[in-house]
């Protein structure tokens, strides 16, 4: 199979009606914080046990088409010796990998950040492919204030995202492009919409310059929402503002838009996605690529105890099913309390 056909096959496997992505690519410090909340020490074995629990959840492939993994997880095995990427693939879930190396301060731009990890990316991708990864993800973050993000941050992060995407496609790996407009702060929803449009315009200009094939990539944006310190917004408002920003900036050639949850509660993330999918026919499939919004309830059920594995898996399957319904515009708030 040639590279273009391989990329197309991966895109088709990921972009399926009623299915989304499970983001299980938390870095060491992030997963340590989540484990701390449930009284579990973060070490290689506890992380292996948790991610094995997630990927072995019965019926997960009915609602999840792909999983984003951390590089540690690619080399880990389930209790029966099955490599964790193979555990996902067994359920028809495509394994993917987070490839950025995290963010740091952007020199010359106070308050701004840039993501690193391009050095040696092509060689790393070759290794990840051998371990079963078929798609990748790179996250860039944009801080919001009256003045941020500035032109330098917009251009630098867009350039890096586009370079990453081009390298991925040359390696036969589908890139997920994740420009996150952060919710931190007291900015208004209107300011978030303004920044989101500016970010997406810049990103797609850069993707065009780098000759990235839009049909063979996916977008993972944040939703248009007010800053955390500015209150909340109704799902209908989030949906209207987000879809308007997407229509103004995202070419119809992009096959799927998989939203990040970005600090929303599990219920908010599901309700907002559902509201978007009730707006009528759109040029792209709108879906989810949630981390904490999918993992929060199973983590609380698990608490690091082997006796709680089944209960935690039921919680994950239930949350995934609700988001699958939201992809179709069929989610009902009353189903939150429905038993698995």
Tab-separated table of C-alpha atoms in Angstrom:
chain	number	residue	atom	x	y	z
A	1	UNK	CA	0.000	0.000	0.000
A	2	UNK	CA	1.432	3.403	-0.933
A	3	UNK	CA	1.697	6.207	1.617
A	4	UNK	CA	-1.380	8.121	0.409
A	5	UNK	CA	-3.534	4.980	0.519
A	6	UNK	CA	-2.235	4.151	3.974
A	7	UNK	CA	-3.027	7.652	5.252
A	8	UNK	CA	-6.507	7.476	3.729
A	9	UNK	CA	-7.179	4.098	5.338
A	10	UNK	CA	-6.160	5.445	8.752
A	11	UNK	CA	-8.364	8.532	8.362
A	12	UNK	CA	-11.343	6.356	7.420
A	13	UNK	CA	-10.731	4.120	10.437
A	14	UNK	CA	-10.663	7.153	12.770
A	15	UNK	CA	-13.505	9.197	11.269
A	16	UNK	CA	-16.575	7.054	11.905
A	17	UNK	CA	-20.088	8.227	12.752
A	18	UNK	CA	-20.802	7.990	16.467
A	19	UNK	CA	-17.173	7.391	17.437
A	20	UNK	CA	-14.380	9.530	18.838
A	21	UNK	CA	-10.894	9.347	20.340
A	22	UNK	CA	-9.725	8.508	23.842
A	23	UNK	CA	-6.808	10.737	24.824
A	24	UNK	CA	-4.627	8.653	27.162
A	25	UNK	CA	-1.388	10.509	26.470
A	26	UNK	CA	-0.931	12.323	29.775
A	27	UNK	CA	2.671	13.213	30.552
A	28	UNK	CA	4.302	11.955	33.735
A	29	UNK	CA	3.529	15.052	35.843
A	30	UNK	CA	-0.090	15.230	34.604
A	31	UNK	CA	-0.973	11.621	35.338
A	32	UNK	CA	0.781	11.895	38.717
A	33	UNK	CA	-1.600	14.738	39.664
A	34	UNK	CA	-4.637	12.692	38.612
A	35	UNK	CA	-3.448	9.640	40.521
A	36	UNK	CA	-2.734	11.780	43.587
A	37	UNK	CA	-6.414	12.788	43.715
A	38	UNK	CA	-7.405	9.122	44.113
A	39	UNK	CA	-4.542	8.211	46.451
A	40	UNK	CA	-2.487	6.208	43.945
A	41	UNK	CA	1.275	6.554	43.498
A	42	UNK	CA	2.309	7.162	39.894
A	43	UNK	CA	4.911	4.613	38.844
A	44	UNK	CA	5.432	2.520	35.737
A	45	UNK	CA	3.323	-0.359	37.053
A	46	UNK	CA	0.357	1.773	38.180
A	47	UNK	CA	0.348	3.613	34.849
A	48	UNK	CA	0.505	0.295	32.995
A	49	UNK	CA	-2.357	-1.093	35.055
A	50	UNK	CA	-4.507	1.990	34.437
A	51	UNK	CA	-3.947	2.153	30.712
A	52	UNK	CA	-4.417	-1.604	30.382
A	53	UNK	CA	-7.747	-1.191	32.170
A	54	UNK	CA	-8.789	1.482	29.685
A	55	UNK	CA	-7.802	-0.406	26.545
A	56	UNK	CA	-9.307	-3.717	27.650
A	57	UNK	CA	-12.741	-2.226	28.434
A	58	UNK	CA	-15.319	-4.555	26.854
A	59	UNK	CA	-17.155	-2.982	23.915
A	60	UNK	CA	-15.040	0.189	23.920
A	61	UNK	CA	-14.524	-0.048	20.164
A	62	UNK	CA	-18.234	0.578	19.659
A	63	UNK	CA	-17.741	4.241	20.593
A	64	UNK	CA	-13.961	4.808	20.367
A	65	UNK	CA	-12.181	4.647	17.005
A	66	UNK	CA	-8.686	5.636	18.150
A	67	UNK	CA	-6.575	6.120	21.262
A	68	UNK	CA	-3.739	8.621	21.739
A	69	UNK	CA	-0.978	7.014	23.794
A	70	UNK	CA	2.129	8.226	25.595
A	71	UNK	CA	5.424	6.769	24.355
A	72	UNK	CA	5.847	4.746	27.563
A	73	UNK	CA	2.537	3.002	26.883
A	74	UNK	CA	3.552	1.864	23.388
A	75	UNK	CA	6.119	-0.462	24.947
A	76	UNK	CA	3.980	-1.780	27.805
A	77	UNK	CA	1.995	-5.028	27.963
A	78	UNK	CA	-1.250	-6.236	29.491
A	79	UNK	CA	-1.209	-8.904	32.206
A	80	UNK	CA	-1.436	-11.635	29.568
A	81	UNK	CA	1.589	-10.293	27.686
A	82	UNK	CA	-0.337	-8.544	24.894
A	83	UNK	CA	1.309	-5.230	23.852
A	84	UNK	CA	-1.040	-2.400	24.825
A	85	UNK	CA	-1.287	-1.040	21.236
A	86	UNK	CA	-2.356	-4.544	20.132
A	87	UNK	CA	-4.914	-4.606	22.936
A	88	UNK	CA	-6.508	-1.503	21.408
A	89	UNK	CA	-6.252	-2.797	17.833
A	90	UNK	CA	-7.984	-6.013	18.893
A	91	UNK	CA	-11.133	-3.919	19.482
A	92	UNK	CA	-10.775	-2.068	16.189
A	93	UNK	CA	-9.289	0.957	17.975
A	94	UNK	CA	-6.446	2.601	16.058
A	95	UNK	CA	-3.350	3.266	18.223
A	96	UNK	CA	-1.822	6.740	18.016
A	97	UNK	CA	0.988	8.573	19.773
A	98	UNK	CA	1.636	12.007	21.269
A	99	UNK	CA	4.893	13.228	19.724
A	100	UNK	CA	5.449	16.757	21.028
A	101	UNK	CA	7.879	17.278	23.914
A	102	UNK	CA	5.821	19.799	25.863
A	103	UNK	CA	5.802	23.570	25.997
A	104	UNK	CA	8.222	26.200	27.183
A	105	UNK	CA	8.373	29.993	27.281
A	106	UNK	CA	8.591	31.636	23.860
A	107	UNK	CA	11.724	33.797	23.847
A	108	UNK	CA	11.029	37.440	23.157
A	109	UNK	CA	7.324	37.151	23.907
A	110	UNK	CA	6.460	37.475	27.623
A	111	UNK	CA	3.467	35.343	28.609
A	112	UNK	CA	3.590	33.270	25.427
A	113	UNK	CA	4.574	29.618	24.965
A	114	UNK	CA	5.929	27.389	22.189
A	115	UNK	CA	5.893	23.596	21.824
A	116	UNK	CA	9.126	21.703	21.182
A	117	UNK	CA	9.920	18.275	19.753
A	118	UNK	CA	10.611	18.627	16.010
A	119	UNK	CA	14.242	17.517	16.282
A	120	UNK	CA	14.499	13.875	15.308
A	121	UNK	CA	10.747	13.547	14.803
A	122	UNK	CA	11.013	11.601	11.554
A	123	UNK	CA	13.238	8.964	13.170
A	124	UNK	CA	10.955	8.724	16.208
A	125	UNK	CA	7.905	8.266	13.979
A	126	UNK	CA	9.563	5.322	12.251
A	127	UNK	CA	10.029	3.667	15.634
A	128	UNK	CA	6.485	4.453	16.748
A	129	UNK	CA	5.115	2.910	13.540
A	130	UNK	CA	6.976	-0.307	14.269
A	131	UNK	CA	5.248	-0.345	17.677
A	132	UNK	CA	1.820	-0.031	16.055
A	133	UNK	CA	1.076	3.712	15.994
A	134	UNK	CA	-0.787	4.894	12.886
A	135	UNK	CA	-1.494	8.506	13.804
A	136	UNK	CA	0.148	11.206	15.918
A	137	UNK	CA	-0.785	14.299	17.895
A	138	UNK	CA	0.975	17.609	18.551
A	139	UNK	CA	-0.429	20.252	20.912
A	140	UNK	CA	0.223	23.973	20.752
A	141	UNK	CA	-1.228	26.308	23.381
A	142	UNK	CA	-2.324	29.920	23.117
A	143	UNK	CA	-2.729	32.023	26.239
A	144	UNK	CA	-5.524	34.589	26.098
A	145	UNK	CA	-5.710	38.134	27.456
A	146	UNK	CA	-6.508	41.530	25.980
A	147	UNK	CA	-3.117	41.430	24.225
A	148	UNK	CA	-2.288	37.725	24.018
A	149	UNK	CA	-1.633	35.889	21.844
A	150	UNK	CA	0.610	38.220	19.873
A	151	UNK	CA	1.713	37.875	16.269
A	152	UNK	CA	4.943	36.039	17.175
A	153	UNK	CA	3.129	33.336	19.157
A	154	UNK	CA	0.529	32.871	16.417
A	155	UNK	CA	3.108	32.499	13.668
A	156	UNK	CA	5.637	30.414	15.619
A	157	UNK	CA	3.130	27.858	16.867
A	158	UNK	CA	1.358	27.603	13.513
A	159	UNK	CA	4.703	27.069	11.778
A	160	UNK	CA	5.641	24.301	14.219
A	161	UNK	CA	2.270	22.572	13.885
A	162	UNK	CA	2.553	22.621	10.106
A	163	UNK	CA	6.140	21.303	10.141
A	164	UNK	CA	5.050	18.452	12.408
A	165	UNK	CA	2.076	17.616	10.161
A	166	UNK	CA	4.219	17.541	7.024
A	167	UNK	CA	6.806	15.270	8.662
A	168	UNK	CA	4.036	12.924	9.809
A	169	UNK	CA	2.480	12.607	6.366
A	170	UNK	CA	5.862	11.857	4.784
A	171	UNK	CA	6.247	9.065	7.341
A	172	UNK	CA	2.813	7.616	6.562
A	173	UNK	CA	1.367	8.762	9.888
A	174	UNK	CA	-1.872	10.780	10.059
A	175	UNK	CA	-1.266	14.022	11.993
A	176	UNK	CA	-3.759	15.411	14.476
A	177	UNK	CA	-3.191	19.160	14.664
A	178	UNK	CA	-4.114	20.513	18.114
A	179	UNK	CA	-4.155	24.302	18.547
A	180	UNK	CA	-5.602	24.874	22.029
A	181	UNK	CA	-6.911	28.292	23.005
A	182	UNK	CA	-6.642	28.034	26.773
A	183	UNK	CA	-9.627	28.616	29.068
A	184	UNK	CA	-7.446	30.092	31.826
A	185	UNK	CA	-8.329	33.673	32.652
A	186	UNK	CA	-11.305	36.033	32.770
A	187	UNK	CA	-11.657	36.749	29.046
A	188	UNK	CA	-15.077	36.891	27.451
A	189	UNK	CA	-16.552	34.387	25.051
A	190	UNK	CA	-16.273	37.019	22.310
A	191	UNK	CA	-12.539	37.367	22.983
A	192	UNK	CA	-12.150	33.577	22.807
A	193	UNK	CA	-13.966	33.545	19.454
A	194	UNK	CA	-11.695	36.306	18.127
A	195	UNK	CA	-8.540	34.458	19.202
A	196	UNK	CA	-9.826	31.101	17.919
A	197	UNK	CA	-10.408	32.551	14.453
A	198	UNK	CA	-6.969	34.178	14.406
A	199	UNK	CA	-5.296	30.933	15.499
A	200	UNK	CA	-7.101	28.722	12.984
A	201	UNK	CA	-6.479	31.164	10.117
A	202	UNK	CA	-2.763	31.173	10.915
A	203	UNK	CA	-2.603	27.379	11.287
A	204	UNK	CA	-4.253	26.652	7.944
A	205	UNK	CA	-2.108	29.227	6.147
A	206	UNK	CA	0.955	27.426	7.534
A	207	UNK	CA	-0.414	23.993	6.609
A	208	UNK	CA	-0.889	25.240	3.052
A	209	UNK	CA	2.693	26.544	2.883
A	210	UNK	CA	3.967	23.143	4.021
A	211	UNK	CA	1.865	21.307	1.410
A	212	UNK	CA	0.024	19.285	4.056
A	213	UNK	CA	-2.751	17.224	2.446
A	214	UNK	CA	-5.881	18.361	4.291
A	215	UNK	CA	-7.788	15.159	3.510
A	216	UNK	CA	-5.121	13.197	5.395
A	217	UNK	CA	-5.086	15.178	8.653
A	218	UNK	CA	-7.455	15.795	11.545
A	219	UNK	CA	-8.027	18.929	13.628
A	220	UNK	CA	-8.258	18.919	17.434
A	221	UNK	CA	-9.353	22.426	18.474
A	222	UNK	CA	-10.772	23.861	21.658
A	223	UNK	CA	-14.382	25.047	21.819
A	224	UNK	CA	-15.253	28.737	21.965
A	225	UNK	CA	-15.971	29.385	25.634
A	226	UNK	CA	-15.493	32.173	28.173
A	227	UNK	CA	-12.442	32.014	30.441
A	228	UNK	CA	-12.833	29.983	33.634
A	229	UNK	CA	-13.001	33.151	35.740
A	230	UNK	CA	-15.727	34.650	33.533
A	231	UNK	CA	-18.434	32.071	34.197
A	232	UNK	CA	-19.997	29.465	31.948
A	233	UNK	CA	-21.986	29.498	28.731
A	234	UNK	CA	-25.040	27.544	27.589
A	235	UNK	CA	-24.376	24.645	25.176
A	236	UNK	CA	-26.386	26.391	22.441
A	237	UNK	CA	-24.128	29.467	22.689
A	238	UNK	CA	-20.928	27.397	22.736
A	239	UNK	CA	-22.168	25.493	19.687
A	240	UNK	CA	-23.159	28.595	17.715
A	241	UNK	CA	-19.919	30.492	18.381
A	242	UNK	CA	-17.668	27.479	17.826
A	243	UNK	CA	-19.281	26.407	14.555
A	244	UNK	CA	-19.210	29.983	13.268
A	245	UNK	CA	-15.463	30.183	13.944
A	246	UNK	CA	-14.903	26.829	12.226
A	247	UNK	CA	-16.928	27.812	9.159
A	248	UNK	CA	-14.811	30.941	8.794
A	249	UNK	CA	-11.466	29.166	9.023
A	250	UNK	CA	-11.444	25.383	8.443
A	251	UNK	CA	-11.511	24.101	4.842
A	252	UNK	CA	-14.181	21.551	4.008
A	253	UNK	CA	-11.438	19.150	2.871
A	254	UNK	CA	-10.584	18.361	6.522
A	255	UNK	CA	-12.500	15.122	7.199
A	256	UNK	CA	-12.899	15.339	10.964
A	257	UNK	CA	-12.763	17.798	13.850
A	258	UNK	CA	-12.161	16.100	17.203
A	259	UNK	CA	-12.610	18.567	20.047
A	260	UNK	CA	-10.497	18.590	23.191
A	261	UNK	CA	-12.363	18.992	26.463
A	262	UNK	CA	-9.936	21.581	27.849
A	263	UNK	CA	-11.022	21.729	31.481
A	264	UNK	CA	-14.741	21.202	30.922
A	265	UNK	CA	-16.570	18.761	33.165
A	266	UNK	CA	-17.506	15.441	31.531
A	267	UNK	CA	-21.152	16.524	31.301
A	268	UNK	CA	-20.330	19.952	29.826
A	269	UNK	CA	-18.039	18.446	27.189
A	270	UNK	CA	-20.734	16.000	26.094
A	271	UNK	CA	-23.570	18.545	26.092
A	272	UNK	CA	-21.568	21.111	24.094
A	273	UNK	CA	-20.574	18.561	21.449
A	274	UNK	CA	-24.164	17.384	21.170
A	275	UNK	CA	-25.401	20.966	20.688
A	276	UNK	CA	-23.025	21.419	17.745
A	277	UNK	CA	-24.219	18.247	16.082
A	278	UNK	CA	-27.818	19.474	16.294
A	279	UNK	CA	-27.047	22.488	14.093
A	280	UNK	CA	-27.553	20.634	10.835
A	281	UNK	CA	-25.276	19.323	8.099
A	282	UNK	CA	-21.678	20.547	8.314
A	283	UNK	CA	-18.736	19.866	5.973
A	284	UNK	CA	-16.770	17.946	8.607
A	285	UNK	CA	-17.623	15.280	11.144
A	286	UNK	CA	-17.605	16.826	14.626
A	287	UNK	CA	-16.436	14.409	17.290
A	288	UNK	CA	-14.428	14.211	20.520
A	289	UNK	CA	-10.856	13.555	21.595
A	290	UNK	CA	-11.291	13.742	25.344
A	291	UNK	CA	-8.843	12.911	28.110
A	292	UNK	CA	-10.023	13.910	31.552
A	293	UNK	CA	-13.657	14.217	30.390
A	294	UNK	CA	-13.594	10.487	29.582
A	295	UNK	CA	-11.266	9.295	32.335
A	296	UNK	CA	-12.519	11.213	35.379
A	297	UNK	CA	-15.402	8.927	36.348
A	298	UNK	CA	-13.511	5.654	35.716
A	299	UNK	CA	-10.556	6.967	37.751
A	300	UNK	CA	-12.850	7.699	40.694
A	301	UNK	CA	-14.312	4.214	40.394
A	302	UNK	CA	-10.915	2.485	40.138
A	303	UNK	CA	-8.874	4.107	42.936
A	304	UNK	CA	-5.990	1.778	42.120
A	305	UNK	CA	-7.814	-1.355	43.304
A	306	UNK	CA	-7.940	-4.497	41.162
A	307	UNK	CA	-11.366	-5.264	42.644
A	308	UNK	CA	-12.710	-2.064	41.065
A	309	UNK	CA	-11.547	-2.726	37.489
A	310	UNK	CA	-14.931	-3.883	36.173
A	311	UNK	CA	-16.733	-0.932	37.757
A	312	UNK	CA	-14.194	1.494	36.285
A	313	UNK	CA	-14.546	-0.070	32.839
A	314	UNK	CA	-18.318	0.218	33.042
A	315	UNK	CA	-17.927	3.918	33.861
A	316	UNK	CA	-15.644	4.419	30.850
A	317	UNK	CA	-17.983	2.528	28.513
A	318	UNK	CA	-20.948	4.575	29.734
A	319	UNK	CA	-19.144	7.916	29.305
A	320	UNK	CA	-17.916	6.877	25.845
A	321	UNK	CA	-21.431	5.860	24.808
A	322	UNK	CA	-22.824	9.267	25.845
A	323	UNK	CA	-20.186	11.030	23.757
A	324	UNK	CA	-20.920	8.709	20.856
A	325	UNK	CA	-24.548	9.816	21.069
A	326	UNK	CA	-23.392	13.459	21.163
A	327	UNK	CA	-21.528	12.898	17.875
A	328	UNK	CA	-24.913	12.104	16.341
A	329	UNK	CA	-26.822	14.869	18.130
A	330	UNK	CA	-28.749	12.227	20.113
A	331	UNK	CA	-27.489	12.870	23.648
A	332	UNK	CA	-30.076	13.467	26.363
A	333	UNK	CA	-29.088	14.914	29.740
A	334	UNK	CA	-31.286	12.360	31.503
A	335	UNK	CA	-29.064	9.554	30.211
A	336	UNK	CA	-26.265	10.732	32.535
A	337	UNK	CA	-27.680	8.650	35.359
A	338	UNK	CA	-28.724	5.658	33.275
A	339	UNK	CA	-27.076	2.443	34.407
A	340	UNK	CA	-24.525	0.847	32.126
